[in-house]
Amino acid sequence: MEQQERLQILKDIINIDSTNGNEEAVANYLGELLSRHGIDSKKVQYAEKRASLVSEIGDGGSRVLGLSGHMDVVDAGDPSKWTYPPFEATEKDGKLYGRGSTDMKSGLAAMVIAMIELKDEKKELTRKGKTISHCRRRSWRARSRTAYIGRLCG
């Protein structure tokens, strides 16, 4: 994947207003992106506009490499007090500005890009690769978290 495409994925995620309680739009975007690269995902609906996304590559038996990150951001407050619009990725002097650009949308982009690049390389994996992109940690229902984390840990 070219660097510009990687950067565009991050910009696309930043441009989505995923203020706590509105994470489903990010799950939908990531699910569609992964699907275009032949990676299956399962959306786990938590509540209206709230969903987690579980994606998997490889068939390395019971061993799993799990990556997890949250899709929500904290409320941006008064947008007029921002130097750049919070939900509009802005490049300036080699830096990227926007709500969630460092926590945790850049991490989500990195996880998804890693999965896509591993899948595109068509190398045999010695373990399954699984990402869990979830809504806010404290809000994600314990039974959902426990079920998926339990599968990661064996």
mmCIF file of C-alpha atoms in Angstrom:
data_model
loop_
_atom_site.group_PDB
_atom_site.id
_atom_site.type_symbol
_atom_site.label_atom_id
_atom_site.label_comp_id
_atom_site.label_asym_id
_atom_site.label_seq_id
_atom_site.Cartn_x
_atom_site.Cartn_y
_atom_site.Cartn_z
ATOM 1 C CA MET A 1 0.000 0.000 0.000
ATOM 2 C CA GLU A 2 1.346 3.414 -0.903
ATOM 3 C CA GLN A 3 2.003 5.980 1.831
ATOM 4 C CA GLN A 4 -0.626 8.366 0.432
ATOM 5 C CA GLU A 5 -3.298 5.640 0.674
ATOM 6 C CA ARG A 6 -2.310 4.951 4.288
ATOM 7 C CA LEU A 7 -2.580 8.636 5.099
ATOM 8 C CA GLN A 8 -5.965 8.849 3.375
ATOM 9 C CA ILE A 9 -7.312 6.024 5.550
ATOM 10 C CA LEU A 10 -6.318 7.965 8.665
ATOM 11 C CA LYS A 11 -7.827 11.169 7.279
ATOM 12 C CA ASP A 12 -11.066 9.352 6.464
ATOM 13 C CA ILE A 13 -11.306 8.058 10.040
ATOM 14 C CA ILE A 14 -10.533 11.479 11.538
ATOM 15 C CA ASN A 15 -13.247 13.026 9.352
ATOM 16 C CA ILE A 16 -15.878 10.791 10.985
ATOM 17 C CA ASP A 17 -17.477 12.331 14.060
ATOM 18 C CA SER A 18 -17.250 9.397 16.433
ATOM 19 C CA THR A 19 -17.929 11.342 19.595
ATOM 20 C CA ASN A 20 -18.781 8.855 22.326
ATOM 21 C CA GLY A 21 -22.080 7.230 21.420
ATOM 22 C CA ASN A 22 -21.564 7.511 17.661
ATOM 23 C CA GLU A 23 -18.894 4.874 16.922
ATOM 24 C CA GLU A 24 -20.895 2.858 14.387
ATOM 25 C CA ALA A 25 -19.891 5.131 11.485
ATOM 26 C CA VAL A 26 -16.221 4.240 12.058
ATOM 27 C CA ALA A 27 -17.094 0.530 12.328
ATOM 28 C CA ASN A 28 -18.973 0.763 9.020
ATOM 29 C CA TYR A 29 -16.091 2.564 7.289
ATOM 30 C CA LEU A 30 -13.483 0.086 8.555
ATOM 31 C CA GLY A 31 -15.691 -2.901 7.718
ATOM 32 C CA GLU A 32 -16.174 -1.691 4.136
ATOM 33 C CA LEU A 33 -12.455 -0.931 3.758
ATOM 34 C CA LEU A 34 -11.451 -4.367 5.023
ATOM 35 C CA SER A 35 -14.066 -6.041 2.827
ATOM 36 C CA ARG A 36 -12.576 -4.393 -0.281
ATOM 37 C CA HIS A 37 -9.337 -6.170 0.629
ATOM 38 C CA GLY A 38 -10.993 -9.558 1.150
ATOM 39 C CA ILE A 39 -11.038 -9.417 4.953
ATOM 40 C CA ASP A 40 -14.199 -10.497 6.733
ATOM 41 C CA SER A 41 -15.461 -8.504 9.681
ATOM 42 C CA LYS A 42 -18.317 -8.894 12.090
ATOM 43 C CA LYS A 43 -20.086 -5.839 13.427
ATOM 44 C CA VAL A 44 -21.300 -6.282 16.991
ATOM 45 C CA GLN A 45 -24.146 -3.857 17.693
ATOM 46 C CA TYR A 46 -24.041 -2.467 21.212
ATOM 47 C CA ALA A 47 -26.798 0.155 20.970
ATOM 48 C CA GLU A 48 -28.165 2.563 18.378
ATOM 49 C CA LYS A 49 -25.172 4.190 16.596
ATOM 50 C CA ARG A 50 -22.807 2.093 18.740
ATOM 51 C CA ALA A 51 -21.019 -0.939 17.425
ATOM 52 C CA SER A 52 -17.742 -2.771 17.653
ATOM 53 C CA LEU A 53 -15.994 -4.467 14.743
ATOM 54 C CA VAL A 54 -14.125 -7.773 14.890
ATOM 55 C CA SER A 55 -11.939 -8.641 11.898
ATOM 56 C CA GLU A 56 -9.778 -11.691 11.280
ATOM 57 C CA ILE A 57 -7.148 -12.900 8.826
ATOM 58 C CA GLY A 58 -5.228 -16.158 8.557
ATOM 59 C CA ASP A 59 -6.009 -19.630 9.732
ATOM 60 C CA GLY A 60 -3.066 -20.293 12.000
ATOM 61 C CA GLY A 61 -4.980 -22.648 14.250
ATOM 62 C CA SER A 62 -5.664 -21.696 17.833
ATOM 63 C CA ARG A 63 -2.871 -19.137 18.150
ATOM 64 C CA VAL A 64 -4.097 -15.562 17.764
ATOM 65 C CA LEU A 65 -2.387 -12.199 17.527
ATOM 66 C CA GLY A 66 -4.975 -9.753 18.797
ATOM 67 C CA LEU A 67 -5.028 -5.992 18.298
ATOM 68 C CA SER A 68 -7.598 -3.826 20.030
ATOM 69 C CA GLY A 69 -8.477 -0.142 19.972
ATOM 70 C CA HIS A 70 -11.390 2.166 20.682
ATOM 71 C CA MET A 71 -13.196 4.190 18.000
ATOM 72 C CA ASP A 72 -14.734 6.943 20.121
ATOM 73 C CA VAL A 73 -13.379 10.402 20.810
ATOM 74 C CA VAL A 74 -14.273 12.830 23.560
ATOM 75 C CA ASP A 75 -16.640 15.666 22.739
ATOM 76 C CA ALA A 76 -14.795 18.416 20.860
ATOM 77 C CA GLY A 77 -16.513 21.209 22.756
ATOM 78 C CA ASP A 78 -16.833 24.544 20.977
ATOM 79 C CA PRO A 79 -15.441 24.063 17.425
ATOM 80 C CA SER A 80 -14.759 27.819 17.149
ATOM 81 C CA LYS A 81 -12.042 27.405 19.774
ATOM 82 C CA TRP A 82 -10.159 24.931 17.598
ATOM 83 C CA THR A 83 -7.352 26.120 15.335
ATOM 84 C CA TYR A 84 -8.558 23.592 12.744
ATOM 85 C CA PRO A 85 -12.003 21.956 12.465
ATOM 86 C CA PRO A 86 -12.046 18.932 14.819
ATOM 87 C CA PHE A 87 -13.611 16.529 12.303
ATOM 88 C CA GLU A 88 -11.717 17.659 9.243
ATOM 89 C CA ALA A 89 -8.223 16.169 8.960
ATOM 90 C CA THR A 90 -5.857 19.061 8.278
ATOM 91 C CA GLU A 91 -2.208 18.739 7.220
ATOM 92 C CA LYS A 92 0.086 21.590 8.239
ATOM 93 C CA ASP A 93 3.881 21.653 8.422
ATOM 94 C CA GLY A 94 4.160 17.864 8.209
ATOM 95 C CA LYS A 95 1.614 17.274 10.975
ATOM 96 C CA LEU A 96 -1.949 16.023 10.837
ATOM 97 C CA TYR A 97 -4.550 17.736 13.004
ATOM 98 C CA GLY A 98 -8.047 16.538 13.870
ATOM 99 C CA ARG A 99 -10.048 15.007 16.705
ATOM 100 C CA GLY A 100 -8.651 11.597 17.563
ATOM 101 C CA SER A 101 -5.571 11.953 15.360
ATOM 102 C CA THR A 102 -3.360 10.662 18.175
ATOM 103 C CA ASP A 103 -5.864 8.886 20.435
ATOM 104 C CA MET A 104 -6.807 6.525 18.986
ATOM 105 C CA LYS A 105 -7.684 6.924 15.338
ATOM 106 C CA SER A 106 -4.040 6.736 14.248
ATOM 107 C CA GLY A 107 -3.774 3.441 16.137
ATOM 108 C CA LEU A 108 -6.941 2.121 14.473
ATOM 109 C CA ALA A 109 -5.590 3.089 11.057
ATOM 110 C CA ALA A 110 -2.266 1.368 11.818
ATOM 111 C CA MET A 111 -4.001 -1.852 12.925
ATOM 112 C CA VAL A 112 -6.247 -1.977 9.869
ATOM 113 C CA ILE A 113 -3.413 -1.125 7.467
ATOM 114 C CA ALA A 114 -1.265 -3.867 9.035
ATOM 115 C CA MET A 115 -4.053 -6.409 8.492
ATOM 116 C CA ILE A 116 -4.561 -5.298 4.889
ATOM 117 C CA GLU A 117 -0.844 -5.434 4.106
ATOM 118 C CA LEU A 118 -0.448 -8.862 5.723
ATOM 119 C CA LYS A 119 -3.427 -10.142 3.739
ATOM 120 C CA ASP A 120 -2.150 -8.607 0.484
ATOM 121 C CA GLU A 121 1.288 -10.220 0.934
ATOM 122 C CA LYS A 122 -0.427 -13.639 0.800
ATOM 123 C CA LYS A 123 2.132 -15.119 3.178
ATOM 124 C CA GLU A 124 1.118 -18.026 5.343
ATOM 125 C CA LEU A 125 0.541 -16.781 8.863
ATOM 126 C CA THR A 126 1.546 -18.913 11.835
ATOM 127 C CA ARG A 127 -1.389 -17.563 13.802
ATOM 128 C CA LYS A 128 -4.658 -15.785 13.212
ATOM 129 C CA GLY A 129 -4.584 -12.011 13.187
ATOM 130 C CA LYS A 130 -7.615 -10.427 14.795
ATOM 131 C CA THR A 131 -8.529 -6.804 15.415
ATOM 132 C CA ILE A 132 -11.230 -5.623 17.735
ATOM 133 C CA SER A 133 -12.255 -2.030 17.109
ATOM 134 C CA HIS A 134 -14.632 -1.213 19.906
ATOM 135 C CA CYS A 135 -16.740 1.543 21.342
ATOM 136 C CA ARG A 136 -15.626 3.296 24.490
ATOM 137 C CA ARG A 137 -13.855 0.974 26.913
ATOM 138 C CA ARG A 138 -15.949 1.773 29.944
ATOM 139 C CA SER A 139 -19.156 1.525 27.947
ATOM 140 C CA TRP A 140 -18.522 -1.724 26.109
ATOM 141 C CA ARG A 141 -20.680 -4.356 27.728
ATOM 142 C CA ALA A 142 -18.654 -6.708 29.878
ATOM 143 C CA ARG A 143 -20.146 -9.840 28.340
ATOM 144 C CA SER A 144 -19.186 -8.764 24.811
ATOM 145 C CA ARG A 145 -15.692 -7.782 25.862
ATOM 146 C CA THR A 146 -15.216 -10.962 27.877
ATOM 147 C CA ALA A 147 -16.465 -13.171 25.044
ATOM 148 C CA TYR A 148 -14.116 -11.714 22.432
ATOM 149 C CA ILE A 149 -11.115 -11.262 24.694
ATOM 150 C CA GLY A 150 -11.626 -14.825 25.922
ATOM 151 C CA ARG A 151 -11.392 -16.082 22.335
ATOM 152 C CA LEU A 152 -8.205 -14.093 21.806
ATOM 153 C CA CYS A 153 -6.577 -15.549 24.893
ATOM 154 C CA GLY A 154 -7.606 -19.098 24.132
#
